[in-house]
Amino acid sequence: MKTTINLGYIIFLSVVAALGGFLFGYDTAVISGTIAQVTHLFQLDTLQQGWYVGCALIGSIVGVLFSGILSDSIGRKRTMILSAILFSTSAIGCTFCIDFNQLVVYRIIGGIGIGVVSIVSPLYISEVSVAQFRGRMVSLYQLAVTVGFLGAYLVNYQLLAYSESGNHLPIAWLEKIVVTEVWRGMLGMETLPAVIFFIIIFFIPESPRWLILKGQERKATYILEKIYNSFKEADFQLSETKSVLVSETRSEWSILLKPGILKAVIIGVCIAILGQFMGVNAVLYYGPSIFENAGLSGGDSLFYQVLVGLVNTLTTILALLIIDKVGRKKLIYYGVSGMVVSLILIGSYFLFGNAWNISSLFLLAFFLCYVFCCAISICAVIFVLLSEMYPTKIRGLAMSIAGFALWIGTYLIGQLTPWMLQNLTPAGTFFLFAIMCVPYMLIVWKLVPETTGKSLEEIERYWTRSER
C-alpha cells in the first residue's frame, strides 16, 4: 500500500494545517519580549501585569471549548479559516491599540485563535494522513509550534536591537511601531504568517472523514483518491469509515458517554493536564528568570531563551523522524525517564550548587537536557495521541474536552509557578515536577494502547470493545 500513497500531497496538506501551530507558538511566546515595555508605558501594577500575560490563556480556554463542536458542525477547514481571522485581527489590533484595555481585548482574541487552532489543526492532519505516516504528520504541528516559539524569540531580539540602534524612520506611525514602542511591532509581526495561513487554507480540501460524516461521499472519495492514488484503496477507506459511523447512531453526547469512549476521554484529560504539571511550561515561561536567580547574567537571558527554543525545535525534528518507527509509548518511556533524571539534577543543583561551588552553567546543561527529553516525548506525542484516540463523529468534541484540560493545566502552572518557586523553593518545585512524571508514565503504560501503524478506525474499535 505504501507505493500507492501520494505522500507529497499528504505532506502539503499537513504543512498547511501545521502553519496554525506556528501561529500558536508565536502568539504564546512573543509576550515574553513585551512585558517590561508594556508595563512601563501603561504604568501597570503587578495584578495588571499578570492579567496582561494571562489574558490570552483565558482566550485559549474559551477557544478550546467551542472549537471542537464548531469543527464537527461546520468542518475542519472553515474552523481553520476562522482561527486565521482571529490571529490576524489580534495582531493588527495589538499593533494599533490606543490603550491597555484594547490591548487586552485583542490579546484575548488571539488567545481564542490559539485555542481553536490547537484542536483543529492536529485533528485535520490526523484525518488526512495514512496510518504509517500519521505520527510524523501530526508531529509537524508540534514542530511548527516550537518554530513559532523560536521565531518569536528571534523577532523580539532583532526588533529590540533595531529600536536601540538609534535609527529613525520617516513615517510617524512606522517609527512608533518599530522604534519608540517596539512592542507593537513584536506583536504585529504575527500579521504576516496569519494572512499567509488564511490564504493558503483555501488551497486544501475539507477532511474526507468529516465529509463522509456529513454524507458528502463523492467529495470524500475524490480527496481519498488523491491521497491514495488508487480508486480501490479510496473505496476501501470510505467503506471502513462508513462501517464505523453506521454503529454510531446515537447522539454525540451519548457516544461520548459509552464506557469505552468515556474511558478514552478521561485518559486524554489526565495525560493533557498531568503533562503541564511536569514542568514543561514552567521551564519555557520562567526559564530566563530562573537562570538569572541562579547567577547567570541577566543580560544574556534572551540568549539562553533562544538556546532553549533551538534545542526544543531540533529535538522536535528528531521526534518527527522517529515517532512512527519507535512508537508513541516507547518515546514516552524513554523521554519521561530522562525528564525525571533532569528534574532531580536541577533540584539538586538548587540544594547543593552554592555549597559545592558548582558552576551555574551546569544548571543550563540540566535545563537543556530536560527540554530535549520533554520535546522528544510528551510534547511530540500529546497532540498525536489526542488527534487519533477518538471516534470520527465526536473527535472534535472529545479533543475539545482534552484540550480544555490541557489549557486549564497551562493556566494553573503559569499562575502557580512563581508561588511554588517562592514557597516550595526552586529545589522543592522541581522535585515536585519529577514526582508528577510518575502517574503520567503509569497511565501511558497501563491504560493507553500503542497506536503506531493503526488506522483511525482500528483505534476506534479498540476503545469501543475495551469495555463491556
Tab-separated table of C-alpha atoms in Angstrom:
chain	number	residue	atom	x	y	z
A	1	MET	CA	0.000	0.000	0.000
A	2	LYS	CA	2.906	2.369	0.634
A	3	THR	CA	3.737	2.541	-3.074
A	4	THR	CA	0.303	3.963	-3.941
A	5	ILE	CA	0.278	6.699	-1.321
A	6	ASN	CA	0.622	10.287	-2.573
A	7	LEU	CA	2.987	11.273	0.241
A	8	GLY	CA	3.806	14.671	-1.280
A	9	TYR	CA	0.122	15.634	-1.231
A	10	ILE	CA	-0.285	14.459	2.376
A	11	ILE	CA	2.782	16.479	3.397
A	12	PHE	CA	1.369	19.578	1.652
A	13	LEU	CA	-1.964	19.278	3.476
A	14	SER	CA	-0.186	18.669	6.802
A	15	VAL	CA	2.221	21.591	6.399
A	16	VAL	CA	-0.645	23.991	5.603
A	17	ALA	CA	-2.566	22.894	8.699
A	18	ALA	CA	0.639	22.972	10.769
A	19	LEU	CA	1.057	26.687	9.983
A	20	GLY	CA	-1.632	27.121	12.620
A	21	GLY	CA	0.851	25.624	15.072
A	22	PHE	CA	3.426	28.256	14.109
A	23	LEU	CA	0.887	30.974	14.934
A	24	PHE	CA	0.117	29.183	18.210
A	25	GLY	CA	3.821	29.177	19.149
A	26	TYR	CA	4.493	32.745	18.050
A	27	ASP	CA	1.445	34.200	19.791
A	28	THR	CA	2.287	32.346	23.013
A	29	ALA	CA	5.993	33.237	23.111
A	30	VAL	CA	6.035	36.800	21.757
A	31	ILE	CA	4.581	38.124	25.011
A	32	SER	CA	7.876	37.458	26.836
A	33	GLY	CA	9.652	40.285	24.990
A	34	THR	CA	6.919	42.887	25.538
A	35	ILE	CA	6.141	42.662	29.262
A	36	ALA	CA	8.650	45.255	30.516
A	37	GLN	CA	7.800	47.816	27.800
A	38	VAL	CA	4.019	47.467	28.158
A	39	THR	CA	4.301	47.660	31.952
A	40	HIS	CA	6.312	50.876	31.721
A	41	LEU	CA	4.138	52.523	29.033
A	42	PHE	CA	0.779	51.858	30.689
A	43	GLN	CA	2.101	52.074	34.294
A	44	LEU	CA	0.786	48.631	35.189
A	45	ASP	CA	0.771	47.277	38.724
A	46	THR	CA	1.598	43.632	39.405
A	47	LEU	CA	-2.013	42.465	39.073
A	48	GLN	CA	-2.434	44.247	35.743
A	49	GLN	CA	0.872	42.815	34.547
A	50	GLY	CA	-0.317	39.325	35.434
A	51	TRP	CA	-3.590	39.972	33.612
A	52	TYR	CA	-1.684	41.118	30.504
A	53	VAL	CA	0.301	37.872	30.488
A	54	GLY	CA	-2.618	35.607	31.403
A	55	CYS	CA	-5.496	37.084	29.389
A	56	ALA	CA	-4.508	35.187	26.220
A	57	LEU	CA	-4.668	31.924	28.181
A	58	ILE	CA	-8.233	32.773	29.172
A	59	GLY	CA	-8.969	33.297	25.491
A	60	SER	CA	-7.359	29.938	24.697
A	61	ILE	CA	-9.655	28.172	27.162
A	62	VAL	CA	-12.673	29.844	25.531
A	63	GLY	CA	-11.414	28.864	22.074
A	64	VAL	CA	-10.881	25.243	23.063
A	65	LEU	CA	-14.395	24.989	24.495
A	66	PHE	CA	-16.174	25.738	21.226
A	67	SER	CA	-13.564	24.717	18.606
A	68	GLY	CA	-14.354	21.001	18.686
A	69	ILE	CA	-18.108	21.444	18.401
A	70	LEU	CA	-17.546	24.074	15.694
A	71	SER	CA	-15.227	21.824	13.666
A	72	ASP	CA	-17.712	18.955	13.948
A	73	SER	CA	-20.552	21.171	12.699
A	74	ILE	CA	-19.051	23.476	10.019
A	75	GLY	CA	-15.950	21.456	9.134
A	76	ARG	CA	-12.239	21.426	9.901
A	77	LYS	CA	-11.311	23.752	7.015
A	78	ARG	CA	-13.780	26.531	7.855
A	79	THR	CA	-12.723	26.372	11.502
A	80	MET	CA	-9.071	26.858	10.500
A	81	ILE	CA	-10.128	29.852	8.384
A	82	LEU	CA	-11.830	31.307	11.468
A	83	SER	CA	-8.647	30.840	13.529
A	84	ALA	CA	-6.614	32.669	10.853
A	85	ILE	CA	-9.075	35.587	11.012
A	86	LEU	CA	-8.771	35.669	14.817
A	87	PHE	CA	-4.950	35.712	14.663
A	88	SER	CA	-4.934	38.484	12.029
A	89	THR	CA	-7.434	40.596	13.983
A	90	SER	CA	-5.390	40.173	17.158
A	91	ALA	CA	-2.064	41.086	15.542
A	92	ILE	CA	-3.394	44.187	13.774
A	93	GLY	CA	-5.396	45.260	16.837
A	94	CYS	CA	-2.394	44.952	19.188
A	95	THR	CA	-0.285	46.990	16.752
A	96	PHE	CA	-2.666	49.953	16.646
A	97	CYS	CA	-4.463	49.756	20.036
A	98	ILE	CA	-4.874	53.076	21.841
A	99	ASP	CA	-4.969	51.927	25.473
A	100	PHE	CA	-4.346	48.967	27.757
A	101	ASN	CA	-7.946	47.751	27.723
A	102	GLN	CA	-7.936	47.499	23.935
A	103	LEU	CA	-4.625	45.649	24.075
A	104	VAL	CA	-6.106	43.071	26.461
A	105	VAL	CA	-9.177	42.599	24.257
A	106	TYR	CA	-7.030	41.913	21.193
A	107	ARG	CA	-4.763	39.563	23.174
A	108	ILE	CA	-7.865	37.611	24.254
A	109	ILE	CA	-8.962	37.409	20.597
A	110	GLY	CA	-5.541	35.974	19.745
A	111	GLY	CA	-5.889	33.553	22.641
A	112	ILE	CA	-9.190	32.307	21.229
A	113	GLY	CA	-7.345	31.698	17.954
A	114	ILE	CA	-4.724	29.663	19.837
A	115	GLY	CA	-7.409	27.537	21.489
A	116	VAL	CA	-9.204	26.905	18.195
A	117	VAL	CA	-6.097	26.002	16.210
A	118	SER	CA	-4.694	23.783	18.982
A	119	ILE	CA	-7.650	21.457	18.391
A	120	VAL	CA	-8.497	21.740	14.703
A	121	SER	CA	-5.013	21.681	13.107
A	122	PRO	CA	-3.796	18.343	14.585
A	123	LEU	CA	-7.321	16.947	14.132
A	124	TYR	CA	-7.300	17.799	10.410
A	125	ILE	CA	-3.786	16.393	9.920
A	126	SER	CA	-4.713	13.095	11.584
A	127	GLU	CA	-7.767	12.732	9.331
A	128	VAL	CA	-5.930	13.309	6.035
A	129	SER	CA	-2.908	11.166	6.964
A	130	VAL	CA	-2.392	7.443	6.406
A	131	ALA	CA	-1.695	5.121	9.334
A	132	GLN	CA	2.023	4.517	8.754
A	133	PHE	CA	2.837	8.239	8.482
A	134	ARG	CA	0.224	9.766	10.797
A	135	GLY	CA	2.553	10.213	13.778
A	136	ARG	CA	5.095	12.057	11.660
A	137	MET	CA	2.480	14.245	10.009
A	138	VAL	CA	0.766	15.282	13.263
A	139	SER	CA	4.207	15.907	14.784
A	140	LEU	CA	4.681	18.561	12.088
A	141	TYR	CA	2.146	20.568	14.096
A	142	GLN	CA	4.233	20.355	17.271
A	143	LEU	CA	7.351	21.196	15.241
A	144	ALA	CA	5.571	24.280	13.908
A	145	VAL	CA	4.711	25.292	17.493
A	146	THR	CA	8.386	25.121	18.523
A	147	VAL	CA	9.448	27.020	15.385
A	148	GLY	CA	6.848	29.639	16.333
A	149	PHE	CA	8.424	29.925	19.797
A	150	LEU	CA	11.878	30.298	18.294
A	151	GLY	CA	10.608	32.752	15.677
A	152	ALA	CA	9.064	34.970	18.353
A	153	TYR	CA	12.295	34.999	20.385
A	154	LEU	CA	14.340	35.928	17.311
A	155	VAL	CA	11.881	38.629	16.162
A	156	ASN	CA	11.839	40.127	19.661
A	157	TYR	CA	15.645	40.142	19.742
A	158	GLN	CA	16.049	41.716	16.277
A	159	LEU	CA	13.343	44.361	16.707
A	160	LEU	CA	14.664	45.365	20.131
A	161	ALA	CA	18.188	45.640	18.721
A	162	TYR	CA	16.918	47.841	15.861
A	163	SER	CA	14.918	50.090	18.183
A	164	GLU	CA	18.024	50.648	20.319
A	165	SER	CA	20.324	51.243	17.332
A	166	GLY	CA	19.442	54.940	17.033
A	167	ASN	CA	17.880	54.583	13.582
A	168	HIS	CA	14.769	56.593	12.745
A	169	LEU	CA	12.040	56.125	10.149
A	170	PRO	CA	10.419	58.957	8.133
A	171	ILE	CA	6.857	57.665	8.593
A	172	ALA	CA	5.489	58.590	12.030
A	173	TRP	CA	3.277	55.533	12.639
A	174	LEU	CA	6.055	53.183	11.465
A	175	GLU	CA	8.539	54.934	13.744
A	176	LYS	CA	6.141	54.365	16.651
A	177	ILE	CA	5.691	50.656	15.876
A	178	VAL	CA	9.317	49.758	15.169
A	179	VAL	CA	11.305	52.220	17.308
A	180	THR	CA	9.604	54.165	20.092
A	181	GLU	CA	7.025	51.490	21.063
A	182	VAL	CA	8.670	48.431	19.568
A	183	TRP	CA	6.415	46.009	21.491
A	184	ARG	CA	3.739	46.923	18.914
A	185	GLY	CA	5.984	45.640	16.140
A	186	MET	CA	6.708	42.439	18.055
A	187	LEU	CA	3.005	41.668	18.412
A	188	GLY	CA	2.171	42.993	14.941
A	189	MET	CA	4.690	40.819	13.071
A	190	GLU	CA	2.240	37.948	13.537
A	191	THR	CA	0.067	39.543	10.849
A	192	LEU	CA	2.254	38.223	8.021
A	193	PRO	CA	2.087	34.479	8.861
A	194	ALA	CA	-1.594	34.862	9.843
A	195	VAL	CA	-2.515	36.287	6.431
A	196	ILE	CA	-0.448	33.608	4.657
A	197	PHE	CA	-2.255	30.945	6.704
A	198	PHE	CA	-5.627	32.459	5.800
A	199	ILE	CA	-4.872	32.490	2.063
A	200	ILE	CA	-3.276	29.050	1.784
A	201	ILE	CA	-6.105	27.251	3.620
A	202	PHE	CA	-8.260	27.856	0.515
A	203	PHE	CA	-5.912	25.574	-1.431
A	204	ILE	CA	-6.602	22.497	0.712
A	205	PRO	CA	-9.749	20.331	0.758
A	206	GLU	CA	-12.053	19.545	3.652
A	207	SER	CA	-11.237	16.473	5.759
A	208	PRO	CA	-12.556	13.395	3.888
A	209	ARG	CA	-13.684	11.782	7.149
A	210	TRP	CA	-15.762	14.850	8.021
A	211	LEU	CA	-17.273	14.815	4.517
A	212	ILE	CA	-18.219	11.144	4.961
A	213	LEU	CA	-19.797	12.017	8.302
A	214	LYS	CA	-21.910	14.671	6.540
A	215	GLY	CA	-22.935	12.322	3.716
A	216	GLN	CA	-20.782	14.002	1.054
A	217	GLU	CA	-19.282	10.736	-0.165
A	218	ARG	CA	-18.461	11.859	-3.710
A	219	LYS	CA	-16.256	14.707	-2.475
A	220	ALA	CA	-14.672	12.432	0.139
A	221	THR	CA	-13.875	9.754	-2.454
A	222	TYR	CA	-12.248	12.332	-4.750
A	223	ILE	CA	-9.943	13.503	-1.918
A	224	LEU	CA	-9.149	9.936	-0.821
A	225	GLU	CA	-8.230	9.070	-4.424
A	226	LYS	CA	-5.739	11.949	-4.426
A	227	ILE	CA	-4.288	10.727	-1.107
A	228	TYR	CA	-4.001	7.037	-2.074
A	229	ASN	CA	-3.557	7.330	-5.864
A	230	SER	CA	-5.988	4.432	-6.106
A	231	PHE	CA	-9.756	4.277	-6.505
A	232	LYS	CA	-9.771	0.796	-4.943
A	233	GLU	CA	-7.952	1.973	-1.808
A	234	ALA	CA	-10.105	5.113	-1.612
A	235	ASP	CA	-13.252	2.974	-1.825
A	236	PHE	CA	-11.883	0.694	0.927
A	237	GLN	CA	-11.183	3.660	3.221
A	238	LEU	CA	-14.657	5.028	2.505
A	239	SER	CA	-16.209	1.680	3.470
A	240	GLU	CA	-14.057	1.457	6.613
A	241	THR	CA	-15.126	4.881	7.852
A	242	LYS	CA	-18.781	4.289	6.973
A	243	SER	CA	-18.795	0.917	8.775
A	244	VAL	CA	-17.697	2.655	11.982
A	245	LEU	CA	-20.169	5.517	11.544
A	246	VAL	CA	-23.077	3.114	11.000
A	247	SER	CA	-22.703	1.865	14.570
A	248	GLU	CA	-22.772	5.460	15.872
A	249	THR	CA	-26.496	6.091	15.528
A	250	ARG	CA	-26.873	7.807	18.871
A	251	SER	CA	-26.298	11.494	19.641
A	252	GLU	CA	-22.795	12.862	20.084
A	253	TRP	CA	-23.121	13.122	23.872
A	254	SER	CA	-24.455	9.563	24.184
A	255	ILE	CA	-21.496	8.285	22.146
A	256	LEU	CA	-19.185	10.280	24.408
A	257	LEU	CA	-20.672	8.501	27.442
A	258	LYS	CA	-20.225	4.976	26.058
A	259	PRO	CA	-17.972	3.117	28.576
A	260	GLY	CA	-15.015	2.570	26.232
A	261	ILE	CA	-15.153	6.059	24.710
A	262	LEU	CA	-15.614	7.691	28.131
A	263	LYS	CA	-12.515	5.841	29.307
A	264	ALA	CA	-10.562	7.229	26.337
A	265	VAL	CA	-11.775	10.773	27.074
A	266	ILE	CA	-10.814	10.522	30.770
A	267	ILE	CA	-7.374	9.171	29.849
A	268	GLY	CA	-6.944	12.037	27.374
A	269	VAL	CA	-7.882	14.582	30.047
A	270	CYS	CA	-5.442	13.036	32.539
A	271	ILE	CA	-2.427	12.992	30.222
A	272	ALA	CA	-3.250	16.508	28.958
A	273	ILE	CA	-3.370	18.115	32.409
A	274	LEU	CA	-0.617	15.991	34.002
A	275	GLY	CA	1.747	16.957	31.194
A	276	GLN	CA	1.582	20.573	32.353
A	277	PHE	CA	2.455	19.666	35.950
A	278	MET	CA	5.684	18.006	34.846
A	279	GLY	CA	7.226	21.452	34.411
A	280	VAL	CA	7.004	21.941	30.644
A	281	ASN	CA	5.607	25.463	30.521
A	282	ALA	CA	7.203	26.445	33.817
A	283	VAL	CA	10.588	25.988	32.134
A	284	LEU	CA	9.547	27.724	28.897
A	285	TYR	CA	7.842	30.686	30.617
A	286	TYR	CA	10.074	31.223	33.633
A	287	GLY	CA	13.408	29.757	32.467
A	288	PRO	CA	15.134	33.149	31.954
A	289	SER	CA	14.210	34.445	35.421
A	290	ILE	CA	15.284	31.132	36.962
A	291	PHE	CA	18.640	31.443	35.158
A	292	GLU	CA	19.116	34.981	36.484
A	293	ASN	CA	18.289	33.958	40.051
A	294	ALA	CA	20.822	31.124	39.767
A	295	GLY	CA	23.623	33.528	38.875
A	296	LEU	CA	23.651	33.575	35.090
A	297	SER	CA	23.939	37.018	33.516
A	298	GLY	CA	20.629	38.818	33.181
A	299	GLY	CA	21.899	40.458	30.002
A	300	ASP	CA	22.273	37.027	28.435
A	301	SER	CA	18.837	35.733	29.479
A	302	LEU	CA	17.412	36.219	25.985
A	303	PHE	CA	20.317	34.247	24.532
A	304	TYR	CA	19.561	31.338	26.885
A	305	GLN	CA	15.880	31.594	25.936
A	306	VAL	CA	16.793	31.340	22.246
A	307	LEU	CA	19.069	28.386	23.072
A	308	VAL	CA	16.204	26.588	24.851
A	309	GLY	CA	13.957	27.309	21.855
A	310	LEU	CA	16.601	25.988	19.443
A	311	VAL	CA	17.038	22.712	21.355
A	312	ASN	CA	13.259	22.391	21.543
A	313	THR	CA	12.924	22.802	17.760
A	314	LEU	CA	15.802	20.494	16.760
A	315	THR	CA	14.619	17.777	19.136
A	316	THR	CA	11.084	18.003	17.769
A	317	ILE	CA	12.515	17.399	14.276
A	318	LEU	CA	14.204	14.255	15.624
A	319	ALA	CA	10.945	13.127	17.250
A	320	LEU	CA	9.102	13.700	13.974
A	321	LEU	CA	11.541	11.393	12.162
A	322	ILE	CA	11.342	8.512	14.647
A	323	ILE	CA	7.826	8.609	16.146
A	324	ASP	CA	6.347	6.167	13.602
A	325	LYS	CA	9.355	3.836	13.925
A	326	VAL	CA	9.942	3.806	17.677
A	327	GLY	CA	6.264	4.154	18.647
A	328	ARG	CA	4.340	6.589	20.846
A	329	LYS	CA	4.661	4.679	24.108
A	330	LYS	CA	8.390	3.943	23.867
A	331	LEU	CA	9.145	7.610	23.222
A	332	ILE	CA	7.233	8.469	26.390
A	333	TYR	CA	9.030	5.784	28.434
A	334	TYR	CA	12.488	6.965	27.373
A	335	GLY	CA	11.732	10.691	27.365
A	336	VAL	CA	9.860	10.905	30.671
A	337	SER	CA	12.571	8.818	32.369
A	338	GLY	CA	15.089	11.393	31.158
A	339	MET	CA	12.841	14.200	32.393
A	340	VAL	CA	12.773	12.681	35.885
A	341	VAL	CA	16.587	12.474	35.982
A	342	SER	CA	16.956	16.035	34.645
A	343	LEU	CA	14.446	17.463	37.136
A	344	ILE	CA	16.188	15.727	40.045
A	345	LEU	CA	19.529	17.139	38.862
A	346	ILE	CA	18.015	20.651	38.607
A	347	GLY	CA	16.516	20.341	42.106
A	348	SER	CA	19.810	19.006	43.476
A	349	TYR	CA	21.682	21.934	41.952
A	350	PHE	CA	19.444	24.370	43.832
A	351	LEU	CA	20.047	22.399	47.047
A	352	PHE	CA	23.799	21.908	46.831
A	353	GLY	CA	25.088	24.126	43.992
A	354	ASN	CA	26.260	27.032	46.128
A	355	ALA	CA	27.643	24.873	48.924
A	356	TRP	CA	29.632	22.756	46.486
A	357	ASN	CA	30.573	25.762	44.321
A	358	ILE	CA	29.151	24.177	41.164
A	359	SER	CA	29.153	26.414	38.069
A	360	SER	CA	25.747	27.742	37.073
A	361	LEU	CA	26.455	26.502	33.537
A	362	PHE	CA	25.665	23.038	34.846
A	363	LEU	CA	22.149	24.308	35.546
A	364	LEU	CA	21.898	25.451	31.928
A	365	ALA	CA	23.034	21.999	30.791
A	366	PHE	CA	20.434	20.298	33.020
A	367	PHE	CA	17.713	22.574	31.623
A	368	LEU	CA	18.703	21.797	28.036
A	369	CYS	CA	18.705	18.080	28.844
A	370	TYR	CA	15.218	18.442	30.308
A	371	VAL	CA	13.984	20.319	27.226
A	372	PHE	CA	15.457	17.595	24.980
A	373	CYS	CA	13.732	14.783	26.902
A	374	CYS	CA	10.465	16.694	27.053
A	375	ALA	CA	10.416	17.658	23.367
A	376	ILE	CA	11.153	14.124	22.180
A	377	SER	CA	8.421	12.574	24.326
A	378	ILE	CA	5.346	14.249	25.803
A	379	CYS	CA	5.448	17.383	23.624
A	380	ALA	CA	5.772	15.362	20.427
A	381	VAL	CA	3.280	12.664	21.402
A	382	ILE	CA	0.429	14.509	23.158
A	383	PHE	CA	-1.204	16.065	20.082
A	384	VAL	CA	-0.666	12.868	18.093
A	385	LEU	CA	-2.473	10.781	20.714
A	386	LEU	CA	-5.307	13.263	21.243
A	387	SER	CA	-5.911	13.573	17.492
A	388	GLU	CA	-6.205	9.816	16.915
A	389	MET	CA	-7.855	8.440	20.073
A	390	TYR	CA	-11.490	9.344	19.431
A	391	PRO	CA	-14.329	8.314	17.053
A	392	THR	CA	-14.852	10.398	13.897
A	393	LYS	CA	-18.324	11.565	14.906
A	394	ILE	CA	-17.165	13.122	18.185
A	395	ARG	CA	-13.443	13.637	17.531
A	396	GLY	CA	-13.728	17.416	17.671
A	397	LEU	CA	-15.886	17.400	20.811
A	398	ALA	CA	-13.647	14.899	22.637
A	399	MET	CA	-10.499	16.794	21.638
A	400	SER	CA	-12.071	19.985	22.975
A	401	ILE	CA	-12.585	18.339	26.356
A	402	ALA	CA	-8.972	17.107	26.479
A	403	GLY	CA	-7.729	20.437	25.120
A	404	PHE	CA	-9.738	22.297	27.766
A	405	ALA	CA	-7.948	20.238	30.437
A	406	LEU	CA	-4.590	20.998	28.813
A	407	TRP	CA	-5.200	24.753	28.811
A	408	ILE	CA	-6.540	24.730	32.372
A	409	GLY	CA	-3.304	22.987	33.358
A	410	THR	CA	-1.268	25.536	31.388
A	411	TYR	CA	-3.055	28.440	33.084
A	412	LEU	CA	-2.666	26.926	36.546
A	413	ILE	CA	1.023	26.184	36.129
A	414	GLY	CA	1.589	29.695	34.785
A	415	GLN	CA	-0.079	31.170	37.860
A	416	LEU	CA	1.311	28.736	40.438
A	417	THR	CA	4.967	28.510	39.366
A	418	PRO	CA	6.049	31.869	40.896
A	419	TRP	CA	4.253	30.898	44.118
A	420	MET	CA	5.898	27.465	44.147
A	421	LEU	CA	9.353	28.892	43.470
A	422	GLN	CA	8.895	31.241	46.431
A	423	ASN	CA	7.188	28.919	48.923
A	424	LEU	CA	8.438	25.447	47.965
A	425	THR	CA	11.859	26.832	46.943
A	426	PRO	CA	13.238	26.101	43.449
A	427	ALA	CA	14.532	22.710	44.622
A	428	GLY	CA	11.149	21.663	46.022
A	429	THR	CA	9.366	22.881	42.869
A	430	PHE	CA	11.496	20.789	40.522
A	431	PHE	CA	11.344	17.739	42.790
A	432	LEU	CA	7.526	18.085	42.658
A	433	PHE	CA	7.655	18.180	38.866
A	434	ALA	CA	9.732	14.970	38.934
A	435	ILE	CA	7.163	13.246	41.168
A	436	MET	CA	4.339	14.252	38.786
A	437	CYS	CA	6.070	12.336	35.992
A	438	VAL	CA	5.309	9.029	37.745
A	439	PRO	CA	1.473	8.952	37.380
A	440	TYR	CA	1.831	10.110	33.767
A	441	MET	CA	4.117	7.169	32.989
A	442	LEU	CA	1.797	4.711	34.774
A	443	ILE	CA	-1.270	5.909	32.843
A	444	VAL	CA	0.507	5.545	29.499
A	445	TRP	CA	1.902	2.128	30.476
A	446	LYS	CA	-1.315	0.609	31.800
A	447	LEU	CA	-4.160	2.392	30.008
A	448	VAL	CA	-3.031	3.791	26.633
A	449	PRO	CA	-2.784	1.391	23.663
A	450	GLU	CA	0.073	1.619	21.175
A	451	THR	CA	-1.497	3.370	18.185
A	452	THR	CA	1.513	3.402	15.864
A	453	GLY	CA	0.662	1.999	12.440
A	454	LYS	CA	-3.055	1.581	13.176
A	455	SER	CA	-5.832	3.267	11.209
A	456	LEU	CA	-8.173	5.654	12.992
A	457	GLU	CA	-10.954	3.112	12.548
A	458	GLU	CA	-8.870	0.359	14.189
A	459	ILE	CA	-8.114	2.620	17.158
A	460	GLU	CA	-11.809	3.477	17.462
A	461	ARG	CA	-12.766	-0.210	17.519
A	462	TYR	CA	-10.210	-0.812	20.291
A	463	TRP	CA	-11.952	1.670	22.599
A	464	THR	CA	-15.493	0.573	21.804
A	465	ARG	CA	-14.714	-3.050	22.636
A	466	SER	CA	-12.305	-2.394	25.527
A	467	GLU	CA	-15.177	-2.018	27.968
A	468	ARG	CA	-18.107	-4.422	28.147
